[in-house]
Tab-separated table of C-alpha atoms in Angstrom:
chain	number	residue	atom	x	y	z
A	229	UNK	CA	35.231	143.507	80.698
A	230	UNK	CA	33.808	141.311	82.557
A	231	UNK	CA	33.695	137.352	82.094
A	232	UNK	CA	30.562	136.674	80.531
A	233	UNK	CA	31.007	139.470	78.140
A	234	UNK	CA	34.941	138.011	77.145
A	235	UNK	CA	33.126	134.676	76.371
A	236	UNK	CA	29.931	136.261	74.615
A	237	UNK	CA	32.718	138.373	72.279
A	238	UNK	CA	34.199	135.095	71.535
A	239	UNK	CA	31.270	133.776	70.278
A	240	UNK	CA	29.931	136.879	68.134
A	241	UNK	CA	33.680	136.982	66.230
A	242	UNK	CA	34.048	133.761	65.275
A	243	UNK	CA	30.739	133.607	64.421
A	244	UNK	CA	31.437	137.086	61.998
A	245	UNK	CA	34.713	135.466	60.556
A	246	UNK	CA	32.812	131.907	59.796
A	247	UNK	CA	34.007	128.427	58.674
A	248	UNK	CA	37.107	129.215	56.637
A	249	UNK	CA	37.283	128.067	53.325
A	250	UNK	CA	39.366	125.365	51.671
A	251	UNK	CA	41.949	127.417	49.777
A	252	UNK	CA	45.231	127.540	50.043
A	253	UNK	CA	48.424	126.176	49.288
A	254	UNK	CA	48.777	122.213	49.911
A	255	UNK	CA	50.337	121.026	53.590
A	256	UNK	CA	50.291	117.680	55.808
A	257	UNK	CA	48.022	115.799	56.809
A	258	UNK	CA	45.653	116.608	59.455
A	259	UNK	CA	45.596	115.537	63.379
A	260	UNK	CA	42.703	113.661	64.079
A	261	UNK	CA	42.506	111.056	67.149
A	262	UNK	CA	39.373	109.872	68.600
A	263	UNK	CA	37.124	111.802	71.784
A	264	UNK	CA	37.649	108.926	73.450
A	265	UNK	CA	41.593	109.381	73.821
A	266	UNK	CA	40.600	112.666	75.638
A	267	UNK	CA	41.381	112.102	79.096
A	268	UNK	CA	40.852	114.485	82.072
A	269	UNK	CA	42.879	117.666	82.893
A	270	UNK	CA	46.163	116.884	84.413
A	271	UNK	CA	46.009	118.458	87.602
A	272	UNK	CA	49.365	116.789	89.493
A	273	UNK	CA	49.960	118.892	92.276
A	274	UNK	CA	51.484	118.724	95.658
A	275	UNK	CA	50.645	120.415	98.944
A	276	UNK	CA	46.946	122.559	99.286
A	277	UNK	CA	45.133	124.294	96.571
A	278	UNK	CA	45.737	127.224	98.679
A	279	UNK	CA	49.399	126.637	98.131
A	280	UNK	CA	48.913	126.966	94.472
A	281	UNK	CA	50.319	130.139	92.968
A	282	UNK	CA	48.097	129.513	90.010
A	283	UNK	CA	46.898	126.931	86.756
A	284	UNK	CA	48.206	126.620	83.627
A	285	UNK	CA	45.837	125.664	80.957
A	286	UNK	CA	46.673	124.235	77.875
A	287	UNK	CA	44.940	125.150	74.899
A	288	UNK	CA	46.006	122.617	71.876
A	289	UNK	CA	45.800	119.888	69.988
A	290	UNK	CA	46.765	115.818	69.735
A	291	UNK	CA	50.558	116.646	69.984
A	292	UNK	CA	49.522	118.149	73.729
A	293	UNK	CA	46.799	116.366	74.960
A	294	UNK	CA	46.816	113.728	77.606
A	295	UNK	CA	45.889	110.323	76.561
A	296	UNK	CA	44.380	107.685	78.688
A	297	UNK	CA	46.219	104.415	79.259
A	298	UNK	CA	44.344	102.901	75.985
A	299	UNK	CA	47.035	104.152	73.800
A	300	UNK	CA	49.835	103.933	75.266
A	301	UNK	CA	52.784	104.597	74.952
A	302	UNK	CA	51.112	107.452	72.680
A	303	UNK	CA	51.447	110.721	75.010
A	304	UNK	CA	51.365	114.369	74.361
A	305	UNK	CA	53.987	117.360	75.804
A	306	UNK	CA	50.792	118.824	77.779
A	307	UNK	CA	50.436	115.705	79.536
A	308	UNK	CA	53.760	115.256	80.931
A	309	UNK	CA	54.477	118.917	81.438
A	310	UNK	CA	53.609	119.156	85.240
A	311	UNK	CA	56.556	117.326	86.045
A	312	UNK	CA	59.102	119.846	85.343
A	313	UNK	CA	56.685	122.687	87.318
A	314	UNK	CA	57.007	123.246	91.306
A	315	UNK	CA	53.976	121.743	93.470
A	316	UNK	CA	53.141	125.602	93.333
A	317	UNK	CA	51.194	125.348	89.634
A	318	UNK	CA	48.622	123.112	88.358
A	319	UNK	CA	48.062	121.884	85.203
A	320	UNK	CA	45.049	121.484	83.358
A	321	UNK	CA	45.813	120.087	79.997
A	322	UNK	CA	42.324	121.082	77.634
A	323	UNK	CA	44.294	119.600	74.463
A	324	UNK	CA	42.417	117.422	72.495
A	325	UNK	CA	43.150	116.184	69.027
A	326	UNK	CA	42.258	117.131	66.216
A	327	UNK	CA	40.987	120.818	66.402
A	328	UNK	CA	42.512	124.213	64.944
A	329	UNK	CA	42.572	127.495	66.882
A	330	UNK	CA	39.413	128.449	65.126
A	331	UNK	CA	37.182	124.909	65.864
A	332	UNK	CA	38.446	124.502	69.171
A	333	UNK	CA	36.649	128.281	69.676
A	334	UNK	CA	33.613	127.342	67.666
A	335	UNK	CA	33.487	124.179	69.693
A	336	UNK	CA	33.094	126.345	72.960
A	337	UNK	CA	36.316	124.517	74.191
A	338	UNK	CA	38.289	127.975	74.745
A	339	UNK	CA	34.764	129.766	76.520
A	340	UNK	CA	35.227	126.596	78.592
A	341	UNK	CA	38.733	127.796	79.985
A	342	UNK	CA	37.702	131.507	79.883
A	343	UNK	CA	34.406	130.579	82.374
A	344	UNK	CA	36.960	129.325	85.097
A	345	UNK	CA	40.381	130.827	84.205
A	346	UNK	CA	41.267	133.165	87.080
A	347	UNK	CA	43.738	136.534	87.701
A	348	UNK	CA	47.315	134.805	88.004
A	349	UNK	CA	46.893	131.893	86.009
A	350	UNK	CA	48.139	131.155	82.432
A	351	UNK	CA	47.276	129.755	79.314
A	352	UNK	CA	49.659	128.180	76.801
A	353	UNK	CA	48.209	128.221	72.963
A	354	UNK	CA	49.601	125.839	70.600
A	355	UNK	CA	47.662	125.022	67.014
A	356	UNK	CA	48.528	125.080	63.259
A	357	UNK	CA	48.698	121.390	62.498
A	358	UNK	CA	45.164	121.207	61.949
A	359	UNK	CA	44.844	124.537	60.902
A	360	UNK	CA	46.899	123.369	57.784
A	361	UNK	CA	44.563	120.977	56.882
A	362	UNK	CA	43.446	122.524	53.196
A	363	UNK	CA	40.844	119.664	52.415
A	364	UNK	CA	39.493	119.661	55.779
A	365	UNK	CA	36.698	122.872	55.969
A	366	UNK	CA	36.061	122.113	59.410
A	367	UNK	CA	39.783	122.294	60.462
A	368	UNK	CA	41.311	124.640	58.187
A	369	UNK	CA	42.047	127.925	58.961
A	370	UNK	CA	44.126	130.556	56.791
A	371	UNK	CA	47.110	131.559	58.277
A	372	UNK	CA	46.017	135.149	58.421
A	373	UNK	CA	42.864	134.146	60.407
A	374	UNK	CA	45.066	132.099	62.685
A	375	UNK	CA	46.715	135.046	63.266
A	376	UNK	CA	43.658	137.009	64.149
A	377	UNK	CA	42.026	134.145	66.449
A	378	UNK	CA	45.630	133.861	68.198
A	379	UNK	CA	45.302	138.242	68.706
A	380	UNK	CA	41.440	138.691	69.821
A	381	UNK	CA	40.284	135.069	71.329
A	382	UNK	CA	43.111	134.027	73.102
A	383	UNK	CA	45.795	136.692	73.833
A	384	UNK	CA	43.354	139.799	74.352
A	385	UNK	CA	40.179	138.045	75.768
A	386	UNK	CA	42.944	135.694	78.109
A	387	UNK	CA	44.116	139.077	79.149
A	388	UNK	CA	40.589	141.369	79.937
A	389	UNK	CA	40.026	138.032	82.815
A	390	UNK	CA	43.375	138.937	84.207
A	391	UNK	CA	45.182	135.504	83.030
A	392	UNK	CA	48.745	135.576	80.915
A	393	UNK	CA	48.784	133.721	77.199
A	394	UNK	CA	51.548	132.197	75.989
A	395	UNK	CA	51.785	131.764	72.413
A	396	UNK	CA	53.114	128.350	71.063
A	397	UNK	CA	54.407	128.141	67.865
A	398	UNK	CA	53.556	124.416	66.818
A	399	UNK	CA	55.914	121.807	67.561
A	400	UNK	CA	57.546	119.849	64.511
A	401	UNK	CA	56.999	117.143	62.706
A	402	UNK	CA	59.524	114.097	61.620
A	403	UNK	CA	60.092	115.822	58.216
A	404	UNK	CA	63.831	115.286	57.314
A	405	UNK	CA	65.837	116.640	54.649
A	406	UNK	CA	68.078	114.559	53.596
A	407	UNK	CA	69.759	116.825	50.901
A	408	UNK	CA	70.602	119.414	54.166
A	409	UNK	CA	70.816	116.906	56.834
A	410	UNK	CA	68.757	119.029	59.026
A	411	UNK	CA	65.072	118.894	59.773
A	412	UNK	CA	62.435	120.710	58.001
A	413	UNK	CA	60.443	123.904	59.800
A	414	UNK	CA	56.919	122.056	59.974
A	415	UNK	CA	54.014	124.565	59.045
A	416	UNK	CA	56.104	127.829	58.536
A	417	UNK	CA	53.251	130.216	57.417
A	418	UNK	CA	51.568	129.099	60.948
A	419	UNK	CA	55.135	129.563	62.719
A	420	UNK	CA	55.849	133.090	61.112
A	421	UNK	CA	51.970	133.923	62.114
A	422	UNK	CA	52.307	132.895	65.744
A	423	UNK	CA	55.896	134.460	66.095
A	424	UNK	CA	54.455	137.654	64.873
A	425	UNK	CA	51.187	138.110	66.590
A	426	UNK	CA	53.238	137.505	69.774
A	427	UNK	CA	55.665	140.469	69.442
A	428	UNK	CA	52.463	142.590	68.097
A	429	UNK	CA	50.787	141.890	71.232
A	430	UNK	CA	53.986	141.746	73.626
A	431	UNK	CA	52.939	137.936	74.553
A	432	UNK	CA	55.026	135.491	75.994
A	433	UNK	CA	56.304	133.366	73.641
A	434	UNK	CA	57.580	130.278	73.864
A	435	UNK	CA	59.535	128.863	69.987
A	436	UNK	CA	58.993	125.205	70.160
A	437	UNK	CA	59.397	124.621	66.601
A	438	UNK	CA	62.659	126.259	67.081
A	439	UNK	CA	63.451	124.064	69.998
A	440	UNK	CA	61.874	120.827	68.636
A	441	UNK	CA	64.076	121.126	65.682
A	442	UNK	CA	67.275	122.003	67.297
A	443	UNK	CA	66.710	118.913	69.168
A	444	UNK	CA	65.854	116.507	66.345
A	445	UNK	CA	68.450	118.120	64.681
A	446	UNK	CA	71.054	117.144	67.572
A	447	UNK	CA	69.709	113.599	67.919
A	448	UNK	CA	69.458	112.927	64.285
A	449	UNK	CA	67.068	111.292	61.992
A	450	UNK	CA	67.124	107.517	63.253
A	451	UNK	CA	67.300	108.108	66.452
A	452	UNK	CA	64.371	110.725	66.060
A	453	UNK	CA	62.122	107.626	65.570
A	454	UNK	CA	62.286	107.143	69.576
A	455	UNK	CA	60.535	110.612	70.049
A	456	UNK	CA	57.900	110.189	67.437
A	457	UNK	CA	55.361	107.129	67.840
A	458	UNK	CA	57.359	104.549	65.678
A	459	UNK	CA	56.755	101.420	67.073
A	460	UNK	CA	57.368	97.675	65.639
A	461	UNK	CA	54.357	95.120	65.107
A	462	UNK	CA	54.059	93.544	68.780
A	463	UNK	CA	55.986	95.986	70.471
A	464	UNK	CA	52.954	97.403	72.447
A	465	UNK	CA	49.862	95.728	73.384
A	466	UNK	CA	47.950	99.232	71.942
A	467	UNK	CA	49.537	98.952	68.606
A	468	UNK	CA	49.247	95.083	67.733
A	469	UNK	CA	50.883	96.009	64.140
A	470	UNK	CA	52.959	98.584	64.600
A	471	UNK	CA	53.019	102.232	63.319
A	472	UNK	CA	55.137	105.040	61.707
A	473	UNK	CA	53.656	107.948	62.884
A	474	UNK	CA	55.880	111.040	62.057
A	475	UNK	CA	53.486	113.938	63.917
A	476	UNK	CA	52.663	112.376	67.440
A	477	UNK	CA	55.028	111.304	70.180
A	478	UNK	CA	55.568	108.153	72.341
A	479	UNK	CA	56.079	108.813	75.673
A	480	UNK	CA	59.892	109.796	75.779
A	481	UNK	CA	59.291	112.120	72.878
A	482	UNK	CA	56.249	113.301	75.218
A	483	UNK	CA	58.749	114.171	78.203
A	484	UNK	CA	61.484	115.336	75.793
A	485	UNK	CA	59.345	117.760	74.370
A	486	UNK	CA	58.002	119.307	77.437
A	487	UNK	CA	60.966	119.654	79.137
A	488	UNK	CA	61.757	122.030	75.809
A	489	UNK	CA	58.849	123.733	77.175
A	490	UNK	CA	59.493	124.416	80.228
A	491	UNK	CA	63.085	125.369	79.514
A	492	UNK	CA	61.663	128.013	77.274
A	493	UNK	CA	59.542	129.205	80.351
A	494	UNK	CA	62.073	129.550	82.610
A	495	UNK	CA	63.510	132.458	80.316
A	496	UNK	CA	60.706	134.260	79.710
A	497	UNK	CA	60.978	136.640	82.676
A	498	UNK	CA	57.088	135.321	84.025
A	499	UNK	CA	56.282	134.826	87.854
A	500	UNK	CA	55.823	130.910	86.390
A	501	UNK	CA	59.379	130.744	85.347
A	502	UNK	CA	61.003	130.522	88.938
A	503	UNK	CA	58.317	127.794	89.257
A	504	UNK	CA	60.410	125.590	86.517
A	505	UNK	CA	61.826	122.868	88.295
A	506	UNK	CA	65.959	123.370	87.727
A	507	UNK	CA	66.427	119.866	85.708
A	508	UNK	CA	64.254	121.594	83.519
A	509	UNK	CA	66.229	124.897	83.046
A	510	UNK	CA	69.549	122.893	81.952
């Protein structure tokens, strides 16, 4: 198939499936951030593009995306995942907040990777926070049609151009339970979707809920507040009053959570796991 026909198939199903409606069971709160935090692709990488054994593109939302140095320390896994990669692969983070797996389609954000993504290179799909979001029709998508966007848009059309997905299963949130001591699985009907769509289609996958947990588990809860973006009123220049923000991360939770990442990577078995850096494989 060739490219324009991928990206014109894109189009014409999401177009057939339509908005998705606002049923469902009740879930958190939606990620929205402003455009304006969207900064461009990270593309940190040493030596000559001819060097480059490939990109990596990141398909996602706020918890991935790179922000520019307005909101910082606010930072997303996506944007601080190059370091724990070889000078071999480039990363191009295309996160931005705020969008599901079926708006950042309808947006033409994902025909926007699919026009330039290229035979060797990869692309890492993480959504369901925003897909979650019931009251929010432009957002919300069923976890059966997350499934479905995850199988045809970006595993199968990623595939016909030659590329590799990598399904994400969406990192978690600062939802303790205090009765259990442990941390709760954040979204699990999105979790269980992406886990099995993955094995359907024999795609990479990479269980950062799983691993996101186990570490906020490990750390515990107070301490967890240094991953997530809990900052006290004067602290930052960005964030004049403070905030308690249990779904984003400040910049060490940023780096934590992408070296999770690219741990998981390095066991996959992919030509782009002997590109993980070994700090990142302990």
């Amino acid at each position: 198939m060739s490219r324009t026909a991928v990206v014109s198939d894109i189009s014409r199903r999401h177009v057939l499936l339509g908005a998705a409606g606002a049923l469902g069971a009740g879930v958190l709160g939606a990620l929205g951030v402003p455009d304006s935090a969207f900064a461009a692709p990270s593309t940190a990488i040493s030596g000559s593009a001819a060097a480059a054994t490939g990109t990596l593109y990141i398909a996602s939302d706020s918890t991935a995306q790179t922000y520019s140095s307005g909101y910082y320390p606010q930072a997303g896994w996506g944007q601080k995942l190059s370091s724990y990669f070889t000078s071999n692969v480039a990363v191009a983070n295309r996160a931005i907040g705020g969008r599901s797996s079926r708006s950042f389609i309808e947006q033409g954000r994902l025909a926007a990777i699919h026009e330039v993504i290229k035979p060797g290179d990869y692309l890492f799909v993480q959504f369901g926070h925003n897909d979650a979001t019931v009251g929010n029709a432009e957002r919300y998508t069923p976890p059966a049609d997350y499934k479905e966007y995850l199988r045809n848009d970006y595993i199968r059309a990623t595939r016909a151009l030659g590329a590799t997905p990598v399904v994400v299963t969406p990192v978690s949130r600062r939802s303790y339970n205090a009765s259990t001591g442990k941390f709760n699985v954040s979204f699990p009907a999105y979790v269980d979707a992406a886990k099995a769509v993955a094995q359907e289609e024999s795609a990479a996958l990479v269980d950062l809920s799983a691993a996101s947990r186990a570490r906020l588990d490990e750390i515990g809860v107070e301490a967890s507040k240094g991953v997530f973006l809990w900052l006290g009123a004067g602290q930052y220049p960005n964030f004049p009053n403070g905030v308690q923000d249990d779904t984003h991360f400040q910049e060490r939770g940023a780096v934590e959570m992408a070296r999770l990442v690219s741990r998981a990577v390095a066991g996959l078995g992919l030509p782009l796991s002997g590109e993980v850096v070994p700090m990142a494989a302990r």
